[in-house]
């Protein structure tokens, strides 16, 4: 039996063992395409060959961020030129991210910038500290909060020529699944046609800007693998990845954490994600 055959056979046995031994509360990874579980090392090997890895999150869920860090660390230790893309930091603050990673900005000073962008530092801190320690580049993806809020209230057409600058033109051009997500986000206001349209435009502007920022970075760093940390509504294939796909063909994968009743084995397909991370709230991936 050849070495390759032996390796494949052992890999199959390991995959079967994962399926048979995975217990409630134990973290494991479902490959959506074929409904099988993959071990963590196999997952990392599959991710090493792509350019963009989208990892969704519920922003306040510590387990989701622990899984993100685990993937970032594993790719880095495997020798991949990993970069971390951040929904939570605006592009205008890229300078502060660079200073942080280089060790030239104290945590106290960096926190002043961070808190102008986002909240919940304790659940994100380990990721930022790891990037600083290992000199992993951090990439701010977001645009001005004032612009997204204005578009959500009054629509994209309300922006002045100065505000538009080099922003991509957007319109509410989404499929039924994304429309459902937007209506759910709006809650009781979902049936207001104008409000829905404006919120949809804000969501699409957000996705478009992040998509273009990622592609621009890949153009400048053709060997990079960017692990994108974003809310699951932006990270799933209908979000930022769809805007990437509309621009060009890029090898990418989407990992979403399980959210019972919303994102789980019963309702997820390859139209939403490539992998489902289960049980990451309490345990590391296996």
PDB file of C-alpha atoms in Angstrom:
ATOM      1  CA  UNK A   1       0.000   0.000   0.000  1.00  0.00           C
ATOM      2  CA  UNK A   2       1.462   3.378  -1.043  1.00  0.00           C
ATOM      3  CA  UNK A   3       2.167   6.148   1.459  1.00  0.00           C
ATOM      4  CA  UNK A   4      -0.567   8.272  -0.143  1.00  0.00           C
ATOM      5  CA  UNK A   5      -3.086   5.449   0.155  1.00  0.00           C
ATOM      6  CA  UNK A   6      -2.147   4.845   3.786  1.00  0.00           C
ATOM      7  CA  UNK A   7      -2.506   8.558   4.535  1.00  0.00           C
ATOM      8  CA  UNK A   8      -5.912   8.674   2.864  1.00  0.00           C
ATOM      9  CA  UNK A   9      -7.047   5.565   4.750  1.00  0.00           C
ATOM     10  CA  UNK A  10      -5.901   6.967   8.099  1.00  0.00           C
ATOM     11  CA  UNK A  11      -7.591  10.250   7.295  1.00  0.00           C
ATOM     12  CA  UNK A  12     -10.829   8.394   6.590  1.00  0.00           C
ATOM     13  CA  UNK A  13     -10.578   6.511   9.877  1.00  0.00           C
ATOM     14  CA  UNK A  14      -9.964   9.757  11.749  1.00  0.00           C
ATOM     15  CA  UNK A  15     -12.958  11.426  10.090  1.00  0.00           C
ATOM     16  CA  UNK A  16     -15.157   8.453  11.053  1.00  0.00           C
ATOM     17  CA  UNK A  17     -13.852   8.648  14.615  1.00  0.00           C
ATOM     18  CA  UNK A  18     -14.722  12.331  14.804  1.00  0.00           C
ATOM     19  CA  UNK A  19     -18.267  11.625  13.648  1.00  0.00           C
ATOM     20  CA  UNK A  20     -18.732   8.745  16.077  1.00  0.00           C
ATOM     21  CA  UNK A  21     -17.232  10.451  19.101  1.00  0.00           C
ATOM     22  CA  UNK A  22     -18.470  14.014  18.663  1.00  0.00           C
ATOM     23  CA  UNK A  23     -20.650  14.704  21.668  1.00  0.00           C
ATOM     24  CA  UNK A  24     -22.941  17.612  22.502  1.00  0.00           C
ATOM     25  CA  UNK A  25     -20.800  20.506  23.728  1.00  0.00           C
ATOM     26  CA  UNK A  26     -17.694  19.303  21.881  1.00  0.00           C
ATOM     27  CA  UNK A  27     -16.587  21.605  19.085  1.00  0.00           C
ATOM     28  CA  UNK A  28     -16.379  20.083  15.642  1.00  0.00           C
ATOM     29  CA  UNK A  29     -16.557  21.201  12.024  1.00  0.00           C
ATOM     30  CA  UNK A  30     -19.174  20.133   9.511  1.00  0.00           C
ATOM     31  CA  UNK A  31     -18.235  20.312   5.847  1.00  0.00           C
ATOM     32  CA  UNK A  32     -21.504  21.483   4.342  1.00  0.00           C
ATOM     33  CA  UNK A  33     -20.950  20.146   0.816  1.00  0.00           C
ATOM     34  CA  UNK A  34     -20.938  16.480   1.802  1.00  0.00           C
ATOM     35  CA  UNK A  35     -22.307  16.538   5.364  1.00  0.00           C
ATOM     36  CA  UNK A  36     -19.168  15.015   6.884  1.00  0.00           C
ATOM     37  CA  UNK A  37     -17.106  16.176   9.836  1.00  0.00           C
ATOM     38  CA  UNK A  38     -13.492  17.194   9.301  1.00  0.00           C
ATOM     39  CA  UNK A  39     -10.788  17.289  11.952  1.00  0.00           C
ATOM     40  CA  UNK A  40      -9.074  20.583  12.643  1.00  0.00           C
ATOM     41  CA  UNK A  41      -5.848  19.712  10.840  1.00  0.00           C
ATOM     42  CA  UNK A  42      -7.760  18.750   7.714  1.00  0.00           C
ATOM     43  CA  UNK A  43      -9.694  22.016   7.894  1.00  0.00           C
ATOM     44  CA  UNK A  44      -6.486  24.068   8.078  1.00  0.00           C
ATOM     45  CA  UNK A  45      -4.964  22.138   5.189  1.00  0.00           C
ATOM     46  CA  UNK A  46      -8.020  22.943   3.062  1.00  0.00           C
ATOM     47  CA  UNK A  47      -7.898  26.631   4.039  1.00  0.00           C
ATOM     48  CA  UNK A  48      -4.207  27.016   3.220  1.00  0.00           C
ATOM     49  CA  UNK A  49      -4.968  26.903  -0.498  1.00  0.00           C
ATOM     50  CA  UNK A  50      -7.410  29.831  -0.617  1.00  0.00           C
ATOM     51  CA  UNK A  51      -7.072  33.618  -0.642  1.00  0.00           C
ATOM     52  CA  UNK A  52     -10.004  34.622   1.574  1.00  0.00           C
ATOM     53  CA  UNK A  53     -11.334  32.849   4.666  1.00  0.00           C
ATOM     54  CA  UNK A  54     -14.530  34.399   6.019  1.00  0.00           C
ATOM     55  CA  UNK A  55     -15.252  33.587   9.663  1.00  0.00           C
ATOM     56  CA  UNK A  56     -18.653  34.736  10.861  1.00  0.00           C
ATOM     57  CA  UNK A  57     -19.400  35.677  14.433  1.00  0.00           C
ATOM     58  CA  UNK A  58     -21.967  36.832  16.907  1.00  0.00           C
ATOM     59  CA  UNK A  59     -20.025  39.860  18.086  1.00  0.00           C
ATOM     60  CA  UNK A  60     -20.396  39.253  21.826  1.00  0.00           C
ATOM     61  CA  UNK A  61     -19.726  35.499  21.698  1.00  0.00           C
ATOM     62  CA  UNK A  62     -16.357  34.684  23.239  1.00  0.00           C
ATOM     63  CA  UNK A  63     -16.376  31.163  21.809  1.00  0.00           C
ATOM     64  CA  UNK A  64     -16.690  32.469  18.255  1.00  0.00           C
ATOM     65  CA  UNK A  65     -13.632  34.665  18.745  1.00  0.00           C
ATOM     66  CA  UNK A  66     -11.709  31.797  20.307  1.00  0.00           C
ATOM     67  CA  UNK A  67     -12.391  29.712  17.177  1.00  0.00           C
ATOM     68  CA  UNK A  68     -11.272  32.604  14.968  1.00  0.00           C
ATOM     69  CA  UNK A  69      -8.001  32.923  16.848  1.00  0.00           C
ATOM     70  CA  UNK A  70      -7.454  29.187  16.671  1.00  0.00           C
ATOM     71  CA  UNK A  71      -7.704  29.260  12.863  1.00  0.00           C
ATOM     72  CA  UNK A  72      -5.516  32.364  12.572  1.00  0.00           C
ATOM     73  CA  UNK A  73      -2.841  30.819  14.796  1.00  0.00           C
ATOM     74  CA  UNK A  74      -2.916  27.468  12.986  1.00  0.00           C
ATOM     75  CA  UNK A  75      -2.543  29.086   9.564  1.00  0.00           C
ATOM     76  CA  UNK A  76       0.330  31.225  10.847  1.00  0.00           C
ATOM     77  CA  UNK A  77       2.091  28.222  12.389  1.00  0.00           C
ATOM     78  CA  UNK A  78       1.602  26.308   9.133  1.00  0.00           C
ATOM     79  CA  UNK A  79       3.638  28.974   7.390  1.00  0.00           C
ATOM     80  CA  UNK A  80       0.770  30.759   5.640  1.00  0.00           C
ATOM     81  CA  UNK A  81       1.193  34.530   5.043  1.00  0.00           C
ATOM     82  CA  UNK A  82      -1.934  35.241   7.059  1.00  0.00           C
ATOM     83  CA  UNK A  83      -3.586  38.648   7.408  1.00  0.00           C
ATOM     84  CA  UNK A  84      -6.629  39.450   9.562  1.00  0.00           C
ATOM     85  CA  UNK A  85      -9.400  41.558   8.004  1.00  0.00           C
ATOM     86  CA  UNK A  86     -11.591  43.390  10.510  1.00  0.00           C
ATOM     87  CA  UNK A  87     -15.179  44.492   9.969  1.00  0.00           C
ATOM     88  CA  UNK A  88     -14.998  46.321  13.282  1.00  0.00           C
ATOM     89  CA  UNK A  89     -12.270  48.804  12.296  1.00  0.00           C
ATOM     90  CA  UNK A  90     -12.705  51.585   9.746  1.00  0.00           C
ATOM     91  CA  UNK A  91     -10.252  51.933   6.866  1.00  0.00           C
ATOM     92  CA  UNK A  92      -9.325  55.438   7.997  1.00  0.00           C
ATOM     93  CA  UNK A  93      -7.757  53.925  11.135  1.00  0.00           C
ATOM     94  CA  UNK A  94      -5.341  51.642   9.268  1.00  0.00           C
ATOM     95  CA  UNK A  95      -2.417  53.667  10.575  1.00  0.00           C
ATOM     96  CA  UNK A  96      -3.313  52.835  14.165  1.00  0.00           C
ATOM     97  CA  UNK A  97      -3.574  49.129  13.305  1.00  0.00           C
ATOM     98  CA  UNK A  98      -0.102  49.229  11.745  1.00  0.00           C
ATOM     99  CA  UNK A  99       1.350  50.955  14.799  1.00  0.00           C
ATOM    100  CA  UNK A 100      -0.311  48.423  17.099  1.00  0.00           C
ATOM    101  CA  UNK A 101       1.083  45.423  15.206  1.00  0.00           C
ATOM    102  CA  UNK A 102       4.554  46.968  15.072  1.00  0.00           C
ATOM    103  CA  UNK A 103       4.520  47.472  18.853  1.00  0.00           C
ATOM    104  CA  UNK A 104       4.810  51.248  18.519  1.00  0.00           C
ATOM    105  CA  UNK A 105       1.458  52.034  20.153  1.00  0.00           C
ATOM    106  CA  UNK A 106       0.552  51.244  23.739  1.00  0.00           C
ATOM    107  CA  UNK A 107      -2.610  49.354  24.548  1.00  0.00           C
ATOM    108  CA  UNK A 108      -3.932  52.417  26.346  1.00  0.00           C
ATOM    109  CA  UNK A 109      -3.566  54.586  23.238  1.00  0.00           C
ATOM    110  CA  UNK A 110      -4.784  51.894  20.895  1.00  0.00           C
ATOM    111  CA  UNK A 111      -7.913  51.448  22.997  1.00  0.00           C
ATOM    112  CA  UNK A 112      -8.825  55.089  22.368  1.00  0.00           C
ATOM    113  CA  UNK A 113      -8.911  54.365  18.638  1.00  0.00           C
ATOM    114  CA  UNK A 114     -10.572  50.974  19.048  1.00  0.00           C
ATOM    115  CA  UNK A 115     -13.403  52.393  21.152  1.00  0.00           C
ATOM    116  CA  UNK A 116     -14.117  55.003  18.492  1.00  0.00           C
ATOM    117  CA  UNK A 117     -14.752  52.078  16.156  1.00  0.00           C
ATOM    118  CA  UNK A 118     -16.196  49.253  18.211  1.00  0.00           C
ATOM    119  CA  UNK A 119     -16.921  47.846  21.665  1.00  0.00           C
ATOM    120  CA  UNK A 120     -16.473  44.549  23.573  1.00  0.00           C
ATOM    121  CA  UNK A 121     -12.675  44.771  23.753  1.00  0.00           C
ATOM    122  CA  UNK A 122     -12.370  41.876  26.251  1.00  0.00           C
ATOM    123  CA  UNK A 123     -13.713  39.302  23.749  1.00  0.00           C
ATOM    124  CA  UNK A 124     -11.502  40.606  20.908  1.00  0.00           C
ATOM    125  CA  UNK A 125      -8.361  41.366  22.922  1.00  0.00           C
ATOM    126  CA  UNK A 126      -6.660  37.965  22.479  1.00  0.00           C
ATOM    127  CA  UNK A 127      -6.874  38.272  18.678  1.00  0.00           C
ATOM    128  CA  UNK A 128      -5.327  41.727  18.706  1.00  0.00           C
ATOM    129  CA  UNK A 129      -2.646  40.646  21.173  1.00  0.00           C
ATOM    130  CA  UNK A 130      -1.744  37.621  19.067  1.00  0.00           C
ATOM    131  CA  UNK A 131      -1.460  39.791  15.938  1.00  0.00           C
ATOM    132  CA  UNK A 132       0.889  42.126  17.812  1.00  0.00           C
ATOM    133  CA  UNK A 133       2.958  39.301  19.251  1.00  0.00           C
ATOM    134  CA  UNK A 134       3.372  37.450  15.935  1.00  0.00           C
ATOM    135  CA  UNK A 135       3.388  40.529  13.656  1.00  0.00           C
ATOM    136  CA  UNK A 136       0.263  39.383  11.795  1.00  0.00           C
ATOM    137  CA  UNK A 137      -0.993  42.330   9.678  1.00  0.00           C
ATOM    138  CA  UNK A 138      -4.406  43.712  10.588  1.00  0.00           C
ATOM    139  CA  UNK A 139      -6.589  45.241   7.874  1.00  0.00           C
ATOM    140  CA  UNK A 140      -9.411  47.691   8.608  1.00  0.00           C
ATOM    141  CA  UNK A 141     -12.348  47.052   6.259  1.00  0.00           C
ATOM    142  CA  UNK A 142     -15.180  49.304   7.332  1.00  0.00           C
ATOM    143  CA  UNK A 143     -16.253  52.744   6.200  1.00  0.00           C
ATOM    144  CA  UNK A 144     -17.419  55.792   8.100  1.00  0.00           C
ATOM    145  CA  UNK A 145     -20.275  55.055  10.491  1.00  0.00           C
ATOM    146  CA  UNK A 146     -21.774  58.436   9.629  1.00  0.00           C
ATOM    147  CA  UNK A 147     -22.090  57.438   5.971  1.00  0.00           C
ATOM    148  CA  UNK A 148     -23.722  54.087   6.641  1.00  0.00           C
ATOM    149  CA  UNK A 149     -26.146  55.683   9.099  1.00  0.00           C
ATOM    150  CA  UNK A 150     -27.059  58.371   6.586  1.00  0.00           C
ATOM    151  CA  UNK A 151     -27.655  55.799   3.844  1.00  0.00           C
ATOM    152  CA  UNK A 152     -29.754  53.684   6.215  1.00  0.00           C
ATOM    153  CA  UNK A 153     -31.916  56.732   7.004  1.00  0.00           C
ATOM    154  CA  UNK A 154     -32.117  58.501   3.659  1.00  0.00           C
ATOM    155  CA  UNK A 155     -30.719  56.211   0.988  1.00  0.00           C
ATOM    156  CA  UNK A 156     -27.558  56.166  -1.101  1.00  0.00           C
ATOM    157  CA  UNK A 157     -28.754  59.065  -3.267  1.00  0.00           C
ATOM    158  CA  UNK A 158     -28.651  61.367  -0.218  1.00  0.00           C
ATOM    159  CA  UNK A 159     -24.837  61.306  -0.168  1.00  0.00           C
ATOM    160  CA  UNK A 160     -23.050  64.380  -1.478  1.00  0.00           C
ATOM    161  CA  UNK A 161     -20.397  64.071  -4.220  1.00  0.00           C
ATOM    162  CA  UNK A 162     -17.774  64.663  -1.520  1.00  0.00           C
ATOM    163  CA  UNK A 163     -19.180  61.862   0.658  1.00  0.00           C
ATOM    164  CA  UNK A 164     -19.380  59.479  -2.277  1.00  0.00           C
ATOM    165  CA  UNK A 165     -15.742  60.045  -3.179  1.00  0.00           C
ATOM    166  CA  UNK A 166     -14.601  56.691  -4.538  1.00  0.00           C
ATOM    167  CA  UNK A 167     -17.438  54.685  -2.968  1.00  0.00           C
ATOM    168  CA  UNK A 168     -18.991  52.060  -5.256  1.00  0.00           C
ATOM    169  CA  UNK A 169     -22.487  52.741  -6.552  1.00  0.00           C
ATOM    170  CA  UNK A 170     -25.006  50.475  -4.833  1.00  0.00           C
ATOM    171  CA  UNK A 171     -28.636  49.521  -5.183  1.00  0.00           C
ATOM    172  CA  UNK A 172     -30.752  46.988  -3.343  1.00  0.00           C
ATOM    173  CA  UNK A 173     -29.863  44.036  -5.567  1.00  0.00           C
ATOM    174  CA  UNK A 174     -29.980  40.963  -3.327  1.00  0.00           C
ATOM    175  CA  UNK A 175     -31.498  37.506  -3.505  1.00  0.00           C
ATOM    176  CA  UNK A 176     -34.461  36.281  -1.463  1.00  0.00           C
ATOM    177  CA  UNK A 177     -32.311  34.857   1.346  1.00  0.00           C
ATOM    178  CA  UNK A 178     -30.534  38.161   1.922  1.00  0.00           C
ATOM    179  CA  UNK A 179     -33.821  40.048   1.734  1.00  0.00           C
ATOM    180  CA  UNK A 180     -35.138  37.752   4.448  1.00  0.00           C
ATOM    181  CA  UNK A 181     -32.087  38.514   6.592  1.00  0.00           C
ATOM    182  CA  UNK A 182     -32.526  42.282   6.126  1.00  0.00           C
ATOM    183  CA  UNK A 183     -36.223  42.141   6.968  1.00  0.00           C
ATOM    184  CA  UNK A 184     -35.444  40.133  10.097  1.00  0.00           C
ATOM    185  CA  UNK A 185     -32.834  42.731  11.066  1.00  0.00           C
ATOM    186  CA  UNK A 186     -35.405  45.501  10.675  1.00  0.00           C
ATOM    187  CA  UNK A 187     -37.926  43.652  12.824  1.00  0.00           C
ATOM    188  CA  UNK A 188     -41.296  45.388  13.037  1.00  0.00           C
ATOM    189  CA  UNK A 189     -40.261  48.009  10.476  1.00  0.00           C
ATOM    190  CA  UNK A 190     -39.616  45.441   7.745  1.00  0.00           C
ATOM    191  CA  UNK A 191     -42.775  46.217   5.765  1.00  0.00           C
ATOM    192  CA  UNK A 192     -41.908  49.899   5.353  1.00  0.00           C
ATOM    193  CA  UNK A 193     -40.843  49.937   1.690  1.00  0.00           C
ATOM    194  CA  UNK A 194     -38.650  53.035   1.833  1.00  0.00           C
ATOM    195  CA  UNK A 195     -37.021  52.064   5.097  1.00  0.00           C
ATOM    196  CA  UNK A 196     -36.315  48.585   3.796  1.00  0.00           C
ATOM    197  CA  UNK A 197     -34.776  49.994   0.606  1.00  0.00           C
ATOM    198  CA  UNK A 198     -32.524  52.405   2.492  1.00  0.00           C
ATOM    199  CA  UNK A 199     -31.396  49.789   5.023  1.00  0.00           C
ATOM    200  CA  UNK A 200     -30.708  47.381   2.153  1.00  0.00           C
ATOM    201  CA  UNK A 201     -28.583  50.018   0.404  1.00  0.00           C
ATOM    202  CA  UNK A 202     -26.620  50.622   3.616  1.00  0.00           C
ATOM    203  CA  UNK A 203     -26.016  46.892   4.009  1.00  0.00           C
ATOM    204  CA  UNK A 204     -24.887  46.556   0.393  1.00  0.00           C
ATOM    205  CA  UNK A 205     -22.633  49.606   0.665  1.00  0.00           C
ATOM    206  CA  UNK A 206     -21.025  48.060   3.740  1.00  0.00           C
ATOM    207  CA  UNK A 207     -20.471  44.740   1.936  1.00  0.00           C
ATOM    208  CA  UNK A 208     -19.197  46.438  -1.232  1.00  0.00           C
ATOM    209  CA  UNK A 209     -16.640  48.610   0.526  1.00  0.00           C
ATOM    210  CA  UNK A 210     -15.292  45.673   2.518  1.00  0.00           C
ATOM    211  CA  UNK A 211     -15.137  43.546  -0.649  1.00  0.00           C
ATOM    212  CA  UNK A 212     -13.224  46.194  -2.567  1.00  0.00           C
ATOM    213  CA  UNK A 213     -10.825  46.782   0.332  1.00  0.00           C
ATOM    214  CA  UNK A 214     -10.045  43.061   0.440  1.00  0.00           C
ATOM    215  CA  UNK A 215      -9.446  42.858  -3.303  1.00  0.00           C
ATOM    216  CA  UNK A 216      -7.229  45.935  -3.263  1.00  0.00           C
ATOM    217  CA  UNK A 217      -5.107  44.355  -0.531  1.00  0.00           C
ATOM    218  CA  UNK A 218      -4.827  41.077  -2.448  1.00  0.00           C
ATOM    219  CA  UNK A 219      -3.689  43.002  -5.516  1.00  0.00           C
ATOM    220  CA  UNK A 220      -0.864  44.524  -3.468  1.00  0.00           C
ATOM    221  CA  UNK A 221      -0.050  41.269  -1.622  1.00  0.00           C
ATOM    222  CA  UNK A 222      -0.685  38.401  -4.062  1.00  0.00           C
ATOM    223  CA  UNK A 223       0.492  35.687  -1.642  1.00  0.00           C
ATOM    224  CA  UNK A 224      -1.618  36.743   1.342  1.00  0.00           C
ATOM    225  CA  UNK A 225      -4.391  34.686   2.917  1.00  0.00           C
ATOM    226  CA  UNK A 226      -6.861  37.030   4.592  1.00  0.00           C
ATOM    227  CA  UNK A 227      -8.955  35.697   7.462  1.00  0.00           C
ATOM    228  CA  UNK A 228     -11.968  38.019   7.524  1.00  0.00           C
ATOM    229  CA  UNK A 229     -13.702  38.507  10.886  1.00  0.00           C
ATOM    230  CA  UNK A 230     -17.232  39.828  10.426  1.00  0.00           C
ATOM    231  CA  UNK A 231     -20.744  39.378  11.690  1.00  0.00           C
ATOM    232  CA  UNK A 232     -22.347  36.295  10.194  1.00  0.00           C
ATOM    233  CA  UNK A 233     -24.719  38.470   8.161  1.00  0.00           C
ATOM    234  CA  UNK A 234     -21.739  39.956   6.332  1.00  0.00           C
ATOM    235  CA  UNK A 235     -19.549  36.839   6.289  1.00  0.00           C
ATOM    236  CA  UNK A 236     -22.036  34.381   4.759  1.00  0.00           C
ATOM    237  CA  UNK A 237     -21.902  33.867   1.003  1.00  0.00           C
ATOM    238  CA  UNK A 238     -24.783  36.284   0.353  1.00  0.00           C
ATOM    239  CA  UNK A 239     -22.803  39.109   1.983  1.00  0.00           C
ATOM    240  CA  UNK A 240     -19.214  40.184   1.293  1.00  0.00           C
ATOM    241  CA  UNK A 241     -18.364  36.992  -0.663  1.00  0.00           C
ATOM    242  CA  UNK A 242     -21.158  37.733  -3.150  1.00  0.00           C
ATOM    243  CA  UNK A 243     -19.731  41.198  -3.797  1.00  0.00           C
ATOM    244  CA  UNK A 244     -16.302  39.609  -4.286  1.00  0.00           C
ATOM    245  CA  UNK A 245     -17.795  37.112  -6.747  1.00  0.00           C
ATOM    246  CA  UNK A 246     -19.455  39.878  -8.765  1.00  0.00           C
ATOM    247  CA  UNK A 247     -16.075  41.554  -9.263  1.00  0.00           C
ATOM    248  CA  UNK A 248     -13.775  38.636 -10.002  1.00  0.00           C
ATOM    249  CA  UNK A 249     -13.042  34.978  -9.336  1.00  0.00           C
ATOM    250  CA  UNK A 250     -11.186  34.483  -6.062  1.00  0.00           C
ATOM    251  CA  UNK A 251     -10.695  31.237  -4.166  1.00  0.00           C
ATOM    252  CA  UNK A 252     -12.476  31.666  -0.824  1.00  0.00           C
ATOM    253  CA  UNK A 253     -14.182  29.700   1.929  1.00  0.00           C
ATOM    254  CA  UNK A 254     -16.886  30.673   4.426  1.00  0.00           C
ATOM    255  CA  UNK A 255     -17.019  29.343   8.005  1.00  0.00           C
ATOM    256  CA  UNK A 256     -20.089  30.165  10.070  1.00  0.00           C
ATOM    257  CA  UNK A 257     -20.672  29.339  13.746  1.00  0.00           C
ATOM    258  CA  UNK A 258     -23.790  27.398  14.570  1.00  0.00           C
ATOM    259  CA  UNK A 259     -26.691  29.475  15.890  1.00  0.00           C
ATOM    260  CA  UNK A 260     -29.529  27.055  16.755  1.00  0.00           C
ATOM    261  CA  UNK A 261     -32.706  27.820  14.843  1.00  0.00           C
ATOM    262  CA  UNK A 262     -30.927  30.210  12.466  1.00  0.00           C
ATOM    263  CA  UNK A 263     -27.638  28.692  11.332  1.00  0.00           C
ATOM    264  CA  UNK A 264     -27.621  24.961  11.974  1.00  0.00           C
ATOM    265  CA  UNK A 265     -27.318  21.641  10.085  1.00  0.00           C
ATOM    266  CA  UNK A 266     -31.037  21.676   9.358  1.00  0.00           C
ATOM    267  CA  UNK A 267     -31.098  24.872   7.336  1.00  0.00           C
ATOM    268  CA  UNK A 268     -27.581  25.559   6.046  1.00  0.00           C
ATOM    269  CA  UNK A 269     -26.525  24.804   2.469  1.00  0.00           C
ATOM    270  CA  UNK A 270     -23.480  25.519   0.327  1.00  0.00           C
ATOM    271  CA  UNK A 271     -25.303  28.667  -0.802  1.00  0.00           C
ATOM    272  CA  UNK A 272     -24.602  30.064   2.690  1.00  0.00           C
ATOM    273  CA  UNK A 273     -21.327  28.529   3.867  1.00  0.00           C
ATOM    274  CA  UNK A 274     -18.667  25.898   3.292  1.00  0.00           C
ATOM    275  CA  UNK A 275     -18.221  24.871   6.931  1.00  0.00           C
ATOM    276  CA  UNK A 276     -20.393  24.983  10.039  1.00  0.00           C
ATOM    277  CA  UNK A 277     -18.547  25.335  13.351  1.00  0.00           C
ATOM    278  CA  UNK A 278     -20.523  23.508  16.029  1.00  0.00           C
ATOM    279  CA  UNK A 279     -20.076  23.674  19.786  1.00  0.00           C
ATOM    280  CA  UNK A 280     -17.449  26.444  19.723  1.00  0.00           C
ATOM    281  CA  UNK A 281     -19.074  28.321  22.621  1.00  0.00           C
ATOM    282  CA  UNK A 282     -17.530  26.066  25.230  1.00  0.00           C
ATOM    283  CA  UNK A 283     -14.706  24.133  23.559  1.00  0.00           C
ATOM    284  CA  UNK A 284     -11.883  24.566  21.045  1.00  0.00           C
ATOM    285  CA  UNK A 285     -12.147  22.998  17.602  1.00  0.00           C
ATOM    286  CA  UNK A 286     -10.968  19.415  17.149  1.00  0.00           C
TER     287      UNK A 286
END
